[in-house]
Amino acid sequence: AEGRSGLLNAATGTGKTYAIWGGVVNAALRSTDPTRSSPVIPALSRNRGDLETDLAPRDPESHEMPGQARHDKIRGGRSGTTGLKAIWITPLRSLAGEIADSARRMCEGVGLDWRVGLRTGDTSTKERAAQKKAMPQLLVTTPESLHVLLASKGADKLFAQLDWFVADEWHELLGSKRGVQV
């Protein structure tokens, strides 16, 4: 949120995805609502290990949850704009799908109306064309697909609003051709 880089290293299954994505979501919520004084931090279920949509109430006196009717969705991102705000790169297509699903659940849970896109070698030509026309706010992708996007005509416009870049499973990329692409 302050323009700094960071590194998170933790064991598998400890919630790294939610820890990182939670920071991005909190920053996005704060940028769209300057009156927001505290972050919205979703709880992780100890039993299921996934996002709980029943988030803690914002006001200790209130029993209403952020997902209830009084909570309006916050659209777009910075001042309601659209476009690519975050890229999440992972070397594994299967993991990319899981990350995209987790990010969607978190956005829905806190009322952030961001589109989450998935772009891998399995993404259809039709979906790729739709993404280039109107990029999602978060794009979960692989190094090869990101490389193609960066080399495409108009890439400067696609990435003009990019605020966050997450490289997941970085150790899988180090010392390989795929890491050089990033």
mmCIF file of C-alpha atoms in Angstrom:
data_model
loop_
_atom_site.group_PDB
_atom_site.id
_atom_site.type_symbol
_atom_site.label_atom_id
_atom_site.label_comp_id
_atom_site.label_asym_id
_atom_site.label_seq_id
_atom_site.Cartn_x
_atom_site.Cartn_y
_atom_site.Cartn_z
ATOM 1 C CA ALA A 1 0.000 0.000 0.000
ATOM 2 C CA GLU A 2 2.994 2.281 0.482
ATOM 3 C CA GLY A 3 4.744 1.407 -2.767
ATOM 4 C CA ARG A 4 7.162 -1.034 -1.177
ATOM 5 C CA SER A 5 8.161 -4.520 -2.230
ATOM 6 C CA GLY A 6 7.929 -7.511 0.045
ATOM 7 C CA LEU A 7 8.589 -11.218 0.327
ATOM 8 C CA LEU A 8 6.424 -13.794 2.064
ATOM 9 C CA ASN A 9 7.899 -17.214 2.757
ATOM 10 C CA ALA A 10 5.739 -19.791 4.523
ATOM 11 C CA ALA A 11 4.917 -23.485 4.382
ATOM 12 C CA THR A 12 2.323 -24.929 2.011
ATOM 13 C CA GLY A 13 -1.248 -24.563 3.229
ATOM 14 C CA THR A 14 -0.590 -21.717 5.668
ATOM 15 C CA GLY A 15 -2.598 -19.047 3.842
ATOM 16 C CA LYS A 16 0.022 -17.221 1.758
ATOM 17 C CA THR A 17 -2.493 -16.548 -1.020
ATOM 18 C CA TYR A 18 -4.933 -14.891 1.381
ATOM 19 C CA ALA A 19 -2.174 -12.989 3.167
ATOM 20 C CA ILE A 20 -0.901 -11.451 -0.067
ATOM 21 C CA TRP A 21 -4.251 -10.982 -1.781
ATOM 22 C CA GLY A 22 -5.722 -9.573 1.442
ATOM 23 C CA GLY A 23 -3.164 -6.766 1.343
ATOM 24 C CA VAL A 24 -4.045 -5.959 -2.263
ATOM 25 C CA VAL A 25 -7.777 -6.010 -1.493
ATOM 26 C CA ASN A 26 -7.327 -3.796 1.577
ATOM 27 C CA ALA A 27 -5.333 -1.273 -0.452
ATOM 28 C CA ALA A 28 -7.958 -1.312 -3.215
ATOM 29 C CA LEU A 29 -10.765 -0.770 -0.719
ATOM 30 C CA ARG A 30 -8.907 2.099 0.929
ATOM 31 C CA SER A 31 -8.177 3.750 -2.424
ATOM 32 C CA THR A 32 -11.881 3.716 -3.321
ATOM 33 C CA ASP A 33 -13.107 4.768 0.123
ATOM 34 C CA PRO A 34 -10.824 7.338 1.790
ATOM 35 C CA THR A 35 -13.045 7.314 4.906
ATOM 36 C CA ARG A 36 -12.219 3.650 5.586
ATOM 37 C CA SER A 37 -10.166 3.727 8.769
ATOM 38 C CA SER A 38 -9.467 0.049 9.282
ATOM 39 C CA PRO A 39 -8.738 -2.784 6.908
ATOM 40 C CA VAL A 40 -11.221 -5.514 6.098
ATOM 41 C CA ILE A 41 -9.405 -8.725 6.931
ATOM 42 C CA PRO A 42 -11.198 -11.967 6.152
ATOM 43 C CA ALA A 43 -10.964 -14.830 8.588
ATOM 44 C CA LEU A 44 -9.574 -18.151 7.460
ATOM 45 C CA SER A 45 -11.397 -21.249 8.558
ATOM 46 C CA ARG A 46 -9.139 -23.493 10.599
ATOM 47 C CA ASN A 47 -11.192 -26.499 9.574
ATOM 48 C CA ARG A 48 -11.535 -25.862 5.854
ATOM 49 C CA GLY A 49 -8.546 -23.626 5.150
ATOM 50 C CA ASP A 50 -10.532 -21.366 2.845
ATOM 51 C CA LEU A 51 -12.086 -17.935 3.004
ATOM 52 C CA GLU A 52 -14.899 -17.416 5.442
ATOM 53 C CA THR A 53 -17.470 -15.071 3.950
ATOM 54 C CA ASP A 54 -18.833 -14.203 7.395
ATOM 55 C CA LEU A 55 -16.390 -11.405 8.121
ATOM 56 C CA ALA A 56 -16.045 -9.646 11.441
ATOM 57 C CA PRO A 57 -18.375 -6.650 11.823
ATOM 58 C CA ARG A 58 -16.776 -3.264 11.124
ATOM 59 C CA ASP A 59 -18.525 -1.615 14.074
ATOM 60 C CA PRO A 60 -18.334 -3.526 17.389
ATOM 61 C CA GLU A 61 -21.840 -2.229 18.264
ATOM 62 C CA SER A 62 -23.288 -3.542 15.007
ATOM 63 C CA HIS A 63 -24.251 -7.113 14.269
ATOM 64 C CA GLU A 64 -24.405 -6.486 10.539
ATOM 65 C CA MET A 65 -21.746 -8.124 8.436
ATOM 66 C CA PRO A 66 -20.000 -6.419 5.488
ATOM 67 C CA GLY A 67 -21.652 -8.876 3.086
ATOM 68 C CA GLN A 68 -25.176 -7.891 4.154
ATOM 69 C CA ALA A 69 -27.503 -5.525 2.313
ATOM 70 C CA ARG A 70 -26.104 -2.308 3.792
ATOM 71 C CA HIS A 71 -22.705 -3.067 2.271
ATOM 72 C CA ASP A 72 -22.544 -1.616 -1.223
ATOM 73 C CA LYS A 73 -20.092 -3.146 -3.651
ATOM 74 C CA ILE A 74 -17.084 -1.006 -4.355
ATOM 75 C CA ARG A 75 -16.614 -0.878 -8.092
ATOM 76 C CA GLY A 76 -13.467 -0.883 -10.132
ATOM 77 C CA GLY A 77 -10.626 0.269 -8.002
ATOM 78 C CA ARG A 78 -8.960 3.636 -7.790
ATOM 79 C CA SER A 79 -11.793 6.168 -8.081
ATOM 80 C CA GLY A 80 -14.039 3.628 -9.804
ATOM 81 C CA THR A 81 -11.692 3.092 -12.729
ATOM 82 C CA THR A 82 -11.374 -0.195 -14.522
ATOM 83 C CA GLY A 83 -8.435 -1.972 -16.061
ATOM 84 C CA LEU A 84 -5.609 -4.203 -14.950
ATOM 85 C CA LYS A 85 -4.556 -3.342 -11.390
ATOM 86 C CA ALA A 86 -2.817 -6.556 -10.301
ATOM 87 C CA ILE A 87 -0.986 -9.461 -11.925
ATOM 88 C CA TRP A 88 -0.474 -12.718 -10.088
ATOM 89 C CA ILE A 89 2.041 -14.955 -11.821
ATOM 90 C CA THR A 90 2.416 -18.631 -10.989
ATOM 91 C CA PRO A 91 4.286 -21.367 -12.852
ATOM 92 C CA LEU A 92 1.535 -23.957 -12.364
ATOM 93 C CA ARG A 93 -1.711 -23.814 -14.362
ATOM 94 C CA SER A 94 -3.582 -25.834 -11.740
ATOM 95 C CA LEU A 95 -2.481 -23.425 -9.020
ATOM 96 C CA ALA A 96 -3.484 -20.461 -11.198
ATOM 97 C CA GLY A 97 -7.085 -21.690 -11.205
ATOM 98 C CA GLU A 98 -7.109 -22.129 -7.433
ATOM 99 C CA ILE A 99 -5.654 -18.649 -6.903
ATOM 100 C CA ALA A 100 -8.235 -17.084 -9.225
ATOM 101 C CA ASP A 101 -11.070 -18.842 -7.353
ATOM 102 C CA SER A 102 -9.694 -17.722 -3.969
ATOM 103 C CA ALA A 103 -9.313 -14.135 -5.176
ATOM 104 C CA ARG A 104 -12.902 -14.111 -6.484
ATOM 105 C CA ARG A 105 -14.241 -15.398 -3.158
ATOM 106 C CA MET A 106 -12.326 -12.770 -1.209
ATOM 107 C CA CYS A 107 -13.512 -9.952 -3.481
ATOM 108 C CA GLU A 108 -17.112 -11.127 -3.157
ATOM 109 C CA GLY A 109 -16.744 -11.533 0.603
ATOM 110 C CA VAL A 110 -15.656 -7.931 1.159
ATOM 111 C CA GLY A 111 -17.765 -6.335 -1.579
ATOM 112 C CA LEU A 112 -14.953 -5.403 -3.959
ATOM 113 C CA ASP A 113 -16.432 -5.658 -7.445
ATOM 114 C CA TRP A 114 -13.237 -6.631 -9.242
ATOM 115 C CA ARG A 115 -13.166 -8.983 -12.181
ATOM 116 C CA VAL A 116 -10.631 -11.775 -11.809
ATOM 117 C CA GLY A 117 -9.262 -13.240 -15.027
ATOM 118 C CA LEU A 118 -7.280 -16.380 -15.697
ATOM 119 C CA ARG A 119 -4.841 -16.527 -18.602
ATOM 120 C CA THR A 120 -2.799 -19.667 -19.235
ATOM 121 C CA GLY A 121 -1.992 -21.833 -22.226
ATOM 122 C CA ASP A 122 -5.468 -23.359 -21.786
ATOM 123 C CA THR A 123 -7.308 -20.041 -22.137
ATOM 124 C CA SER A 124 -9.441 -19.917 -25.287
ATOM 125 C CA THR A 125 -8.686 -17.491 -28.097
ATOM 126 C CA LYS A 126 -12.111 -15.922 -27.534
ATOM 127 C CA GLU A 127 -11.373 -15.293 -23.843
ATOM 128 C CA ARG A 128 -7.922 -13.879 -24.629
ATOM 129 C CA ALA A 129 -9.463 -11.428 -27.101
ATOM 130 C CA ALA A 130 -12.096 -10.405 -24.542
ATOM 131 C CA GLN A 131 -9.379 -9.824 -21.941
ATOM 132 C CA LYS A 132 -7.371 -7.616 -24.281
ATOM 133 C CA LYS A 133 -10.492 -5.528 -24.962
ATOM 134 C CA ALA A 134 -11.351 -5.155 -21.279
ATOM 135 C CA MET A 135 -8.760 -6.481 -18.877
ATOM 136 C CA PRO A 136 -9.905 -7.727 -15.482
ATOM 137 C CA GLN A 137 -8.632 -5.879 -12.434
ATOM 138 C CA LEU A 138 -6.693 -9.020 -11.415
ATOM 139 C CA LEU A 139 -5.077 -11.308 -13.956
ATOM 140 C CA VAL A 140 -3.750 -14.655 -12.734
ATOM 141 C CA THR A 141 -1.340 -16.005 -15.319
ATOM 142 C CA THR A 142 1.729 -18.085 -16.113
ATOM 143 C CA PRO A 143 5.156 -16.723 -17.134
ATOM 144 C CA GLU A 144 4.628 -17.713 -20.776
ATOM 145 C CA SER A 145 1.241 -16.006 -21.042
ATOM 146 C CA LEU A 146 2.584 -12.877 -19.355
ATOM 147 C CA HIS A 147 5.519 -12.859 -21.774
ATOM 148 C CA VAL A 148 3.109 -12.924 -24.740
ATOM 149 C CA LEU A 149 1.082 -10.052 -23.243
ATOM 150 C CA LEU A 150 4.180 -7.950 -22.589
ATOM 151 C CA ALA A 151 5.357 -8.443 -26.175
ATOM 152 C CA SER A 152 1.974 -7.619 -27.711
ATOM 153 C CA LYS A 153 1.048 -4.401 -29.456
ATOM 154 C CA GLY A 154 -0.470 -1.926 -27.007
ATOM 155 C CA ALA A 155 1.076 -3.569 -23.938
ATOM 156 C CA ASP A 156 1.882 -0.142 -22.511
ATOM 157 C CA LYS A 157 -1.847 0.631 -22.379
ATOM 158 C CA LEU A 158 -2.726 -2.781 -20.919
ATOM 159 C CA PHE A 159 -0.311 -2.287 -18.025
ATOM 160 C CA ALA A 160 -0.726 1.483 -17.521
ATOM 161 C CA GLN A 161 -2.789 1.131 -14.328
ATOM 162 C CA LEU A 162 -0.872 -1.802 -12.840
ATOM 163 C CA ASP A 163 -0.233 -1.328 -9.118
ATOM 164 C CA TRP A 164 0.617 -4.830 -7.874
ATOM 165 C CA PHE A 165 2.715 -7.711 -9.180
ATOM 166 C CA VAL A 166 2.802 -10.997 -7.270
ATOM 167 C CA ALA A 167 5.215 -13.791 -8.227
ATOM 168 C CA ASP A 168 3.987 -16.995 -6.603
ATOM 169 C CA GLU A 169 6.113 -20.139 -6.280
ATOM 170 C CA TRP A 170 9.146 -18.069 -7.254
ATOM 171 C CA HIS A 171 11.512 -20.908 -6.343
ATOM 172 C CA GLU A 172 10.015 -22.922 -9.233
ATOM 173 C CA LEU A 173 11.044 -20.161 -11.653
ATOM 174 C CA LEU A 174 14.583 -19.531 -10.443
ATOM 175 C CA GLY A 175 17.302 -20.898 -12.666
ATOM 176 C CA SER A 176 14.958 -21.866 -15.483
ATOM 177 C CA LYS A 177 13.979 -20.405 -18.837
ATOM 178 C CA ARG A 178 10.592 -19.567 -17.350
ATOM 179 C CA GLY A 179 12.228 -17.350 -14.720
ATOM 180 C CA VAL A 180 14.114 -15.455 -17.400
ATOM 181 C CA GLN A 181 10.789 -14.641 -19.071
ATOM 182 C CA VAL A 182 9.620 -12.900 -15.930
#
